[in-house]
GROMACS .gro file of C-alpha atoms in nm:
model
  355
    1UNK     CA    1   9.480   4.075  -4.962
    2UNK     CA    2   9.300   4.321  -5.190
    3UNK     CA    3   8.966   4.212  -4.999
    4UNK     CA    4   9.142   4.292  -4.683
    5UNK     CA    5   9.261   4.604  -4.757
    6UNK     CA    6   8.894   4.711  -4.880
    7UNK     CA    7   8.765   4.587  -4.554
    8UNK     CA    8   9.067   4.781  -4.398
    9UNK     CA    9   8.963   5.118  -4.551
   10UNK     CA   10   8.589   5.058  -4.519
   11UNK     CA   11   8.584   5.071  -4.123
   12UNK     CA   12   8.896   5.336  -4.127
   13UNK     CA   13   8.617   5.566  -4.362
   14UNK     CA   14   8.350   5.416  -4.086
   15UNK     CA   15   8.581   5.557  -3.836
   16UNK     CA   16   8.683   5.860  -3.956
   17UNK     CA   17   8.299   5.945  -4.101
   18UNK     CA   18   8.189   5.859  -3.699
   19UNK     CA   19   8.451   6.107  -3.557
   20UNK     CA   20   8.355   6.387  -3.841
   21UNK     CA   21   7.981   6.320  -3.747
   22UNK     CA   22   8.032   6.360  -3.396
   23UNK     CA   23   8.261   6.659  -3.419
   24UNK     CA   24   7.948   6.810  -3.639
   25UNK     CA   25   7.684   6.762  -3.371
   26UNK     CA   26   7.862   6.913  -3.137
   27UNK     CA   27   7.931   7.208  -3.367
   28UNK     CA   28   7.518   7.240  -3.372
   29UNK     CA   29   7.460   7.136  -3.047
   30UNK     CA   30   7.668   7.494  -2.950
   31UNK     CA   31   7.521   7.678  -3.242
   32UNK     CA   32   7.162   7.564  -3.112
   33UNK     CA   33   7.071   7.304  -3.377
   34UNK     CA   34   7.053   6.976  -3.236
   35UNK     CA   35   7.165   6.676  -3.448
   36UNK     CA   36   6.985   6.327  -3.456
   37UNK     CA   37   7.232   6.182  -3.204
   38UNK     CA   38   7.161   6.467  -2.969
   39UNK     CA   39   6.739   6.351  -2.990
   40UNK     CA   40   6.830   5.983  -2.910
   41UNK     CA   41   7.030   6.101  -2.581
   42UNK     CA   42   6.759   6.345  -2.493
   43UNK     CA   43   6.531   6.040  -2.511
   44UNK     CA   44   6.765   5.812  -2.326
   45UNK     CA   45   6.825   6.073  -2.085
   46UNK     CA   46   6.463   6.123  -2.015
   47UNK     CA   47   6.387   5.774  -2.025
   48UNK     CA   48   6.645   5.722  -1.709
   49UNK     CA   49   6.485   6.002  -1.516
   50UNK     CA   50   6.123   5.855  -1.531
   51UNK     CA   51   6.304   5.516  -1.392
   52UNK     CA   52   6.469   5.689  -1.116
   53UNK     CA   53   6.180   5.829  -1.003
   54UNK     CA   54   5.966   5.546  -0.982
   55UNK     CA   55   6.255   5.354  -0.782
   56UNK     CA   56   6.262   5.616  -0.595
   57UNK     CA   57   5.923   5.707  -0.491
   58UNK     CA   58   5.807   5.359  -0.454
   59UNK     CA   59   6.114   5.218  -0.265
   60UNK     CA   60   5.962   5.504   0.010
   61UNK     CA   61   5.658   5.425   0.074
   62UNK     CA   62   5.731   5.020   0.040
   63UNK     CA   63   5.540   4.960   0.378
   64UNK     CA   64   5.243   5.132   0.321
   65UNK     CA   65   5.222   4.931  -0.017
   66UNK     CA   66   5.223   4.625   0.144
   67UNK     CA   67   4.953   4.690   0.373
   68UNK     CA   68   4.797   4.799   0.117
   69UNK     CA   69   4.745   4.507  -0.067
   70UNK     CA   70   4.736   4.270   0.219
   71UNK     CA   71   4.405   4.462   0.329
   72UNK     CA   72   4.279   4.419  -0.021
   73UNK     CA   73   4.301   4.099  -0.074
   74UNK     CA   74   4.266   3.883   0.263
   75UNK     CA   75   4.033   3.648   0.314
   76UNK     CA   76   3.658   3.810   0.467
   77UNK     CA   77   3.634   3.487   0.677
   78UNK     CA   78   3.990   3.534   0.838
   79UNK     CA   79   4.103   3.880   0.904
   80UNK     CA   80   4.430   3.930   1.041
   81UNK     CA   81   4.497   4.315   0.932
   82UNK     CA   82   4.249   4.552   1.096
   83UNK     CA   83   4.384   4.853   1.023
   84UNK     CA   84   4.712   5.016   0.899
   85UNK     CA   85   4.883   5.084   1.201
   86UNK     CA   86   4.772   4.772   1.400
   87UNK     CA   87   4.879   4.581   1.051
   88UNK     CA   88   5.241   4.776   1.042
   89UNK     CA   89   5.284   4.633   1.358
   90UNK     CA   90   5.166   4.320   1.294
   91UNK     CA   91   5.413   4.238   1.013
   92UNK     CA   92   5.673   4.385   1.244
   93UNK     CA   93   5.662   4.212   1.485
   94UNK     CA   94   5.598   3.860   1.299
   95UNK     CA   95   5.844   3.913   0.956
   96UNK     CA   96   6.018   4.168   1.125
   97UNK     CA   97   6.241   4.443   0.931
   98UNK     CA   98   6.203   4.224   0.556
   99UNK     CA   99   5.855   4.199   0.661
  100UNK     CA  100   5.796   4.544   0.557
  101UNK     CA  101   5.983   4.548   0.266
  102UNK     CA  102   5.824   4.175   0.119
  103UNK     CA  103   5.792   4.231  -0.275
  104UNK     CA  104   5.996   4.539  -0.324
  105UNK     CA  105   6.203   4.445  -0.492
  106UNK     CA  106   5.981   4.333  -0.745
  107UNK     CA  107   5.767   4.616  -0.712
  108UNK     CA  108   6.115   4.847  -0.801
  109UNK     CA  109   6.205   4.622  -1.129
  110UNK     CA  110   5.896   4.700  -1.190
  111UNK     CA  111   5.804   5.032  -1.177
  112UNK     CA  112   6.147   5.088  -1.285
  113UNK     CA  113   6.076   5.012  -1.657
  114UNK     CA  114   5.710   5.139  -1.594
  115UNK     CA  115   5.793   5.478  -1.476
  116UNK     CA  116   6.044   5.535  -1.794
  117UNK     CA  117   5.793   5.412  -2.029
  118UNK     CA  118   5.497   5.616  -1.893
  119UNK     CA  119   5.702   5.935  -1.854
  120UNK     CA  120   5.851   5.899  -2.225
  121UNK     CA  121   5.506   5.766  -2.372
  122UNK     CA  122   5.336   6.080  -2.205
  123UNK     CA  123   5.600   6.325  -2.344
  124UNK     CA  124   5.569   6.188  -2.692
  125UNK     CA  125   5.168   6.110  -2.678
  126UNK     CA  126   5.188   6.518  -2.554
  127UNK     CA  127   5.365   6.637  -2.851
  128UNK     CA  128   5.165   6.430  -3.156
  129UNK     CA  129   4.819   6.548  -2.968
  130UNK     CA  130   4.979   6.902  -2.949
  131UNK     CA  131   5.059   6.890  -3.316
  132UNK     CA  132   4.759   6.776  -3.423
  133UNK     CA  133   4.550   7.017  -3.234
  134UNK     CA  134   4.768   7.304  -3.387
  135UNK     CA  135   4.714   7.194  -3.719
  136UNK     CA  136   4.309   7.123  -3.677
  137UNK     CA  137   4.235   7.487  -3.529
  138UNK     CA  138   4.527   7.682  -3.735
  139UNK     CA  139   4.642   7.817  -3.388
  140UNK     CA  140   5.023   7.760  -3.371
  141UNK     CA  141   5.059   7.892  -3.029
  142UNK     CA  142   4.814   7.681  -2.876
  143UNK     CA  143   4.832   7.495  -2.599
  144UNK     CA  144   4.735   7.116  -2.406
  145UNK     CA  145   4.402   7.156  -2.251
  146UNK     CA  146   4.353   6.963  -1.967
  147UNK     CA  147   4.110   6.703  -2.152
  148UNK     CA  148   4.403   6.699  -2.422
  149UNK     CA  149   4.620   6.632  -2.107
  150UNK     CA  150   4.392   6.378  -2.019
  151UNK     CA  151   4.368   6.162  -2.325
  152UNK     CA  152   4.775   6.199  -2.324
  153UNK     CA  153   4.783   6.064  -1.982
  154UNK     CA  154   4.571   5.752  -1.971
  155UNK     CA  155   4.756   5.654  -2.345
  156UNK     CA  156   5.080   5.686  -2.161
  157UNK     CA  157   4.932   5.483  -1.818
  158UNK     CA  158   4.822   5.224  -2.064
  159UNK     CA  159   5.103   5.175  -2.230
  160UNK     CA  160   5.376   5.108  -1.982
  161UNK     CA  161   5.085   4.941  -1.776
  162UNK     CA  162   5.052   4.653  -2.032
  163UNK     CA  163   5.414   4.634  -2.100
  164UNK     CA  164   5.502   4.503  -1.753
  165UNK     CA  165   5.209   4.385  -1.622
  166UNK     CA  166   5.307   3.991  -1.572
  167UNK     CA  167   5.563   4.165  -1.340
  168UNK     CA  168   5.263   4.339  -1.178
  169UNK     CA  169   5.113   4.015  -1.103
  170UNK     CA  170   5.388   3.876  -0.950
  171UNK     CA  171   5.457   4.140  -0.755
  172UNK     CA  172   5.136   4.098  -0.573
  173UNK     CA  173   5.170   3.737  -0.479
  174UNK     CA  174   5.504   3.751  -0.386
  175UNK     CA  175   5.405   4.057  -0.208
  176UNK     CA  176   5.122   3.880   0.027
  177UNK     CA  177   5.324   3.562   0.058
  178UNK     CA  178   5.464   3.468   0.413
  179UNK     CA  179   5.701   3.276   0.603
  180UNK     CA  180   5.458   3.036   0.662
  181UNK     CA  181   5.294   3.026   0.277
  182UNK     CA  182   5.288   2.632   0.205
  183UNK     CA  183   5.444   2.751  -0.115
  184UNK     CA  184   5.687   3.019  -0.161
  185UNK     CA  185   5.811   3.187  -0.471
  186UNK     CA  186   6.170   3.254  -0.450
  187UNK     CA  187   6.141   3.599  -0.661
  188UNK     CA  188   6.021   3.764  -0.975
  189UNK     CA  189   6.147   3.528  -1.231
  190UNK     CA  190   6.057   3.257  -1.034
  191UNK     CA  191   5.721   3.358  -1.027
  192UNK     CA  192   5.680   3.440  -1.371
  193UNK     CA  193   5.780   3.103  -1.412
  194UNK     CA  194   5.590   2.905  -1.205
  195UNK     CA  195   5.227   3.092  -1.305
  196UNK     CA  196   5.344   3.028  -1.628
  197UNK     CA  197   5.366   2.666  -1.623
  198UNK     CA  198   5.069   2.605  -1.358
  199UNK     CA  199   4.849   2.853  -1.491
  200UNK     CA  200   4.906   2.944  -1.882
  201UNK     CA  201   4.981   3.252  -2.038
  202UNK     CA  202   4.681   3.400  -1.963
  203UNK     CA  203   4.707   3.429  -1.618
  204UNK     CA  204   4.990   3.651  -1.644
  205UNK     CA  205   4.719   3.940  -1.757
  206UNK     CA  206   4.471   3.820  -1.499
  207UNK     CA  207   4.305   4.173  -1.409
  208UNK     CA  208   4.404   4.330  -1.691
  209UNK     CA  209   4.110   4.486  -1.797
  210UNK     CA  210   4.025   4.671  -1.435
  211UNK     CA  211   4.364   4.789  -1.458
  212UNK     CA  212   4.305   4.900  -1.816
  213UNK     CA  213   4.010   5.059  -1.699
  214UNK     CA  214   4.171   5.288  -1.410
  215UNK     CA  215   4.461   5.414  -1.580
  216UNK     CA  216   4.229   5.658  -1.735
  217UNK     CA  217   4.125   5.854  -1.426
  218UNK     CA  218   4.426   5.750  -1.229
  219UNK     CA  219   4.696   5.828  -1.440
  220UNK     CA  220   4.511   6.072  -1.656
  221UNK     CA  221   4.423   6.301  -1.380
  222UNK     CA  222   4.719   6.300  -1.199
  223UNK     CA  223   4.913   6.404  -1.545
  224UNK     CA  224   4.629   6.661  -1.603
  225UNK     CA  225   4.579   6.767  -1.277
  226UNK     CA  226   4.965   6.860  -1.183
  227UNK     CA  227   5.019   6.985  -1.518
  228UNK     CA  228   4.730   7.260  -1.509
  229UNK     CA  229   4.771   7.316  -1.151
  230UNK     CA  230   5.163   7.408  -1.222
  231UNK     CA  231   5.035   7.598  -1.553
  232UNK     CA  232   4.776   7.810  -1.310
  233UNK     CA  233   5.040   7.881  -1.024
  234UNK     CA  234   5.274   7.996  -1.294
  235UNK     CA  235   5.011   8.216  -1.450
  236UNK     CA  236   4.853   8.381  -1.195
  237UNK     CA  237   5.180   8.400  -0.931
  238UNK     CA  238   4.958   8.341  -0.591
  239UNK     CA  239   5.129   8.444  -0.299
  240UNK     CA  240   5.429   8.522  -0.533
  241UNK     CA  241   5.470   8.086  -0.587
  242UNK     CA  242   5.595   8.127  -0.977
  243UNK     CA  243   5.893   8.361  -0.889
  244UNK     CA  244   6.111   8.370  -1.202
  245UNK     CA  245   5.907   8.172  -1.406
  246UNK     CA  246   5.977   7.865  -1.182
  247UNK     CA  247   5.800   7.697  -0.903
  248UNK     CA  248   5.975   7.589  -0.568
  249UNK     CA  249   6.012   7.213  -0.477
  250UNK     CA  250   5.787   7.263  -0.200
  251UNK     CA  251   5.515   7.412  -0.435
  252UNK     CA  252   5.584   7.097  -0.694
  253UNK     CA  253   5.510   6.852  -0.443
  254UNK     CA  254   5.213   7.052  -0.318
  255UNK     CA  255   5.094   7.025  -0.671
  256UNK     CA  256   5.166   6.652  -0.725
  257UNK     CA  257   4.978   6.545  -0.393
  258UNK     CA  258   4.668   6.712  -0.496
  259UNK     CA  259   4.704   6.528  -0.809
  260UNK     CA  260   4.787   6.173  -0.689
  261UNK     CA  261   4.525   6.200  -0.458
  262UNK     CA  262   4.247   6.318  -0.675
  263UNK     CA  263   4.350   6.014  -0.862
  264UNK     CA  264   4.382   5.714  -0.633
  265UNK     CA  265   4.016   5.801  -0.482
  266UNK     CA  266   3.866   5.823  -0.806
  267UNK     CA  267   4.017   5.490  -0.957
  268UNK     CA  268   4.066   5.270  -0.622
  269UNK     CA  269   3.760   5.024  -0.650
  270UNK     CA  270   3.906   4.875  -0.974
  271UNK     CA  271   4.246   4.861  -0.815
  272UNK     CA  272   4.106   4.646  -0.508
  273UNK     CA  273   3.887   4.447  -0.805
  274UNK     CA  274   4.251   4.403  -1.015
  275UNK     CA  275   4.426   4.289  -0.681
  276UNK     CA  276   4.177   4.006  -0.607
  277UNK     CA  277   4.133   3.856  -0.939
  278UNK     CA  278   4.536   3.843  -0.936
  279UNK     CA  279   4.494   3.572  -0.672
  280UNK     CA  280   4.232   3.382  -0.895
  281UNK     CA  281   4.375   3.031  -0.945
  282UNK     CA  282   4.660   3.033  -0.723
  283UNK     CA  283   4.755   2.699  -0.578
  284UNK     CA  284   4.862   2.663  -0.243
  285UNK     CA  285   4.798   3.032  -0.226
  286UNK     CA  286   4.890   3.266   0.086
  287UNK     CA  287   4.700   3.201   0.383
  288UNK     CA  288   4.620   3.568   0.386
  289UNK     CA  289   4.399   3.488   0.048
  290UNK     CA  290   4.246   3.147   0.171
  291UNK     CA  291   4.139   3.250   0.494
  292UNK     CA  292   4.308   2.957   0.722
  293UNK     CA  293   4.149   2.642   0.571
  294UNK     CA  294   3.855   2.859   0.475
  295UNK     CA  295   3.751   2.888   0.095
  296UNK     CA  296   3.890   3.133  -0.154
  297UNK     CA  297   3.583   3.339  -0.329
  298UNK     CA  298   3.679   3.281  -0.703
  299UNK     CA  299   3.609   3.558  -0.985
  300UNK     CA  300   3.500   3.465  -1.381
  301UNK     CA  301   3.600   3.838  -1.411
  302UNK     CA  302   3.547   4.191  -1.365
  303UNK     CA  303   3.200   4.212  -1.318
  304UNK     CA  304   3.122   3.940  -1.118
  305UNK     CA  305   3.417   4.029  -0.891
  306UNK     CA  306   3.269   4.368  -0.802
  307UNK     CA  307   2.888   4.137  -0.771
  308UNK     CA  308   3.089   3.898  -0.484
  309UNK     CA  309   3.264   4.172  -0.324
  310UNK     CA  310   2.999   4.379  -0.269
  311UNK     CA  311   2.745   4.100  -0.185
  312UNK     CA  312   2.970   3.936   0.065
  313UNK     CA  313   3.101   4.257   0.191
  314UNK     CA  314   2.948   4.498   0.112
  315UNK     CA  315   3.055   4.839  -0.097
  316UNK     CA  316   3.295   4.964   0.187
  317UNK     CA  317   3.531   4.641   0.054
  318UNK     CA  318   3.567   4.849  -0.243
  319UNK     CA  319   3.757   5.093  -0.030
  320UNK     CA  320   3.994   4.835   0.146
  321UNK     CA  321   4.327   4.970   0.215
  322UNK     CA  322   4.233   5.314   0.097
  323UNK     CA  323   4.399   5.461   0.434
  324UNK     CA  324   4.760   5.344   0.362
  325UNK     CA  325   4.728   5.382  -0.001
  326UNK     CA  326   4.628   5.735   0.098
  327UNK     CA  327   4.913   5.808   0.326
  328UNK     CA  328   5.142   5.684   0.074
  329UNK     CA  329   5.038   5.783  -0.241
  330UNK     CA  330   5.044   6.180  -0.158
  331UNK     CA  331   5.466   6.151  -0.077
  332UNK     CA  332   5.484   5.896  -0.390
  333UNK     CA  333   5.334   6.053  -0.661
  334UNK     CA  334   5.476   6.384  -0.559
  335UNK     CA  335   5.823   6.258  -0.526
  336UNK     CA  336   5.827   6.098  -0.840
  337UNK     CA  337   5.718   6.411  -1.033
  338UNK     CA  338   6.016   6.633  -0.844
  339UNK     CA  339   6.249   6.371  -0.899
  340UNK     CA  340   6.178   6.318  -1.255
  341UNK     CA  341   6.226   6.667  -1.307
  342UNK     CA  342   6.505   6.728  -1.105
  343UNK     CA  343   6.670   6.465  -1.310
  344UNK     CA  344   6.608   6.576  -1.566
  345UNK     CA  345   6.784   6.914  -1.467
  346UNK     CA  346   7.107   6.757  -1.367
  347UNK     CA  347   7.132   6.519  -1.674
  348UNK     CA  348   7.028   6.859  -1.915
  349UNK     CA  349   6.714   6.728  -2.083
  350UNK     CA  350   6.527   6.996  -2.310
  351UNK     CA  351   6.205   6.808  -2.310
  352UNK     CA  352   6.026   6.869  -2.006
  353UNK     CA  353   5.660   6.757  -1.868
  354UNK     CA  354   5.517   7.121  -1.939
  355UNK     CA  355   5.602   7.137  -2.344
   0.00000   0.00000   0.00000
């Protein structure tokens, strides 16, 4: 009994020291001192926001994505997609409505996780560079350069790139996969599954290092790119565009098309390199990879992948499903950025992008 009765009072002082805690952190919150509580909900808070808009952006332009990678990776020998619109059609008219949506949903639990992770790891990788950089030149108003911005861009890219990338892989089989694939994976875990035990671990990360590679310019620039270009309009006040310290949604998603394109273009050979070697080793693989009875090129990696494609097909296959990517990634990128920030907004998150 005397045991009990300790236990007893030990959660009622657990209680009662929760309530008093919570009833303190408030009392800061109003007085402007934020308690540890109030950091971890700012961090889930922002965390949600950078899911939302990755859903959100990539759920759009779902169609576009597709053809994308379809163009990438089918067979030279066989080609069934000659261009976006004729392709758009194509799958339209032969998978109908689902066509156009194959692999999104893998594509959304995906970027889902991705989106959080990069926003958050940028935000953070921002602050410790911005803190360092204050303490190495003595300046404690200075700001993020846009190399700084650079640096904290490709460590965030790389970072939620690597944490889901199996899901990546996936994504990309399941994604040029048809009706009449001899084999079909039934979704995401099924995949994961099934390349596991065919293929090893390894495979998983097949095209890693390509990927690795073009984060730096892709993701980098398009954090360094809308972040100065915002910084500038609010600055200089073109055309009266920074009214009240704040930029108009229209002017955001101005700034985050320049930025996504400048991007994709720059980084898009190693994406169309990353896609193919994903299809390395892939038993009864899509006919759209082996070309209708024809023979899948195989890759013993990065280099040798660019070598084939550009022998066989010279260096415009580098390029392959640049228009769609290009049509889509303009709305995407932009309407992730607005709709992070907009979350953000609603849900009352302090940190922003621009600290």
């Amino acid at each position: 009994m005397a045991s009990e009765d300790v236990v007893g009072k030990s959660r009622g002082d657990t209680a009662v020291t929760t309530i008093v805690n919570l009833a303190e952190e408030a009392k800061l919150a109003r007085e402007g001192v934020k308690g540890p509580g109030y950091q971890v909900l700012s961090i889930c808070k922002s965390l949600f926001a950078g899911g939302v808009a990755g859903g959100v952006s990539r759920t759009a332009v779902a169609p576009l994505e597709r053809m994308k990678i379809l163009l990438q990776v089918q067979n030279p020998h066989s080609i069934k997609y000659n261009g976006t619109i004729q392709g758009l059609k194509y799958i339209w008219r032969t998978e109908g409505l689902r066509g156009l949506f194959k692999g999104n949903g893998t594509n959304c639990a995906r970027i889902v996780p991705n989106s959080a992770v990069k926003f958050f790891s940028y935000e953070q990788a921002s602050s410790g560079i911005l803190w360092l950089y204050r303490q190495q030149t003595g300046n404690e108003d200075a700001q993020l350069s846009p190399l700084l911005r650079l640096g904290a861009g490709a460590c965030a890219g790389i970072i939620a790139m690597s944490a889901t990338y199996p899901m990546d892989m996936v994504r990309g089989r399941i994604t040029v996969q048809t009706e009449k694939s001899p084999y079909q994976y039934r979704g995401m875990f099924h995949a994961l599954g099934s390349v596991y035990r065919e293929e090893g671990f390894r495979a998983l990360y097949r095209g890693w290092l390509p990927s690795v590679i073009g984060v730096v310019p892709y993701v980098g620039l398009n954090f360094a790119v809308y972040e100065s270009l915002k910084d500038w309009l609010l600055q200089t006040n073109p055309y009266d565009l920074g009214k009240d310290n704040e930029l108009h949604v229209v002017t955001r998603l101005g700034c985050g098309a320049v930025a996504g394109t400048i991007g994709q273009t720059v980084a898009y050979p190693l994406d169309v390199i990353r896609r193919r070697m994903q299809m390395v080793g892939w038993n009864n693989a899509a006919s759209i990879v082996t070309g209708e009875g024809k023979e899948a090129l195989q890759y013993n990696g990065m280099i040798d992948a660019f070598r084939k494609t550009v022998r066989y097909e010279g260096v415009g296959a580098l390029y392959k499903g640049l228009v769609p990517n290009s049509v889509k990634v303009v709305p995407s990128i932009a309407i992730a950025f607005v709709t992070y920030e907009f979350v953000q907004k609603v849900l009352g998150v302090e940190m922003r992008i621009s600290d």
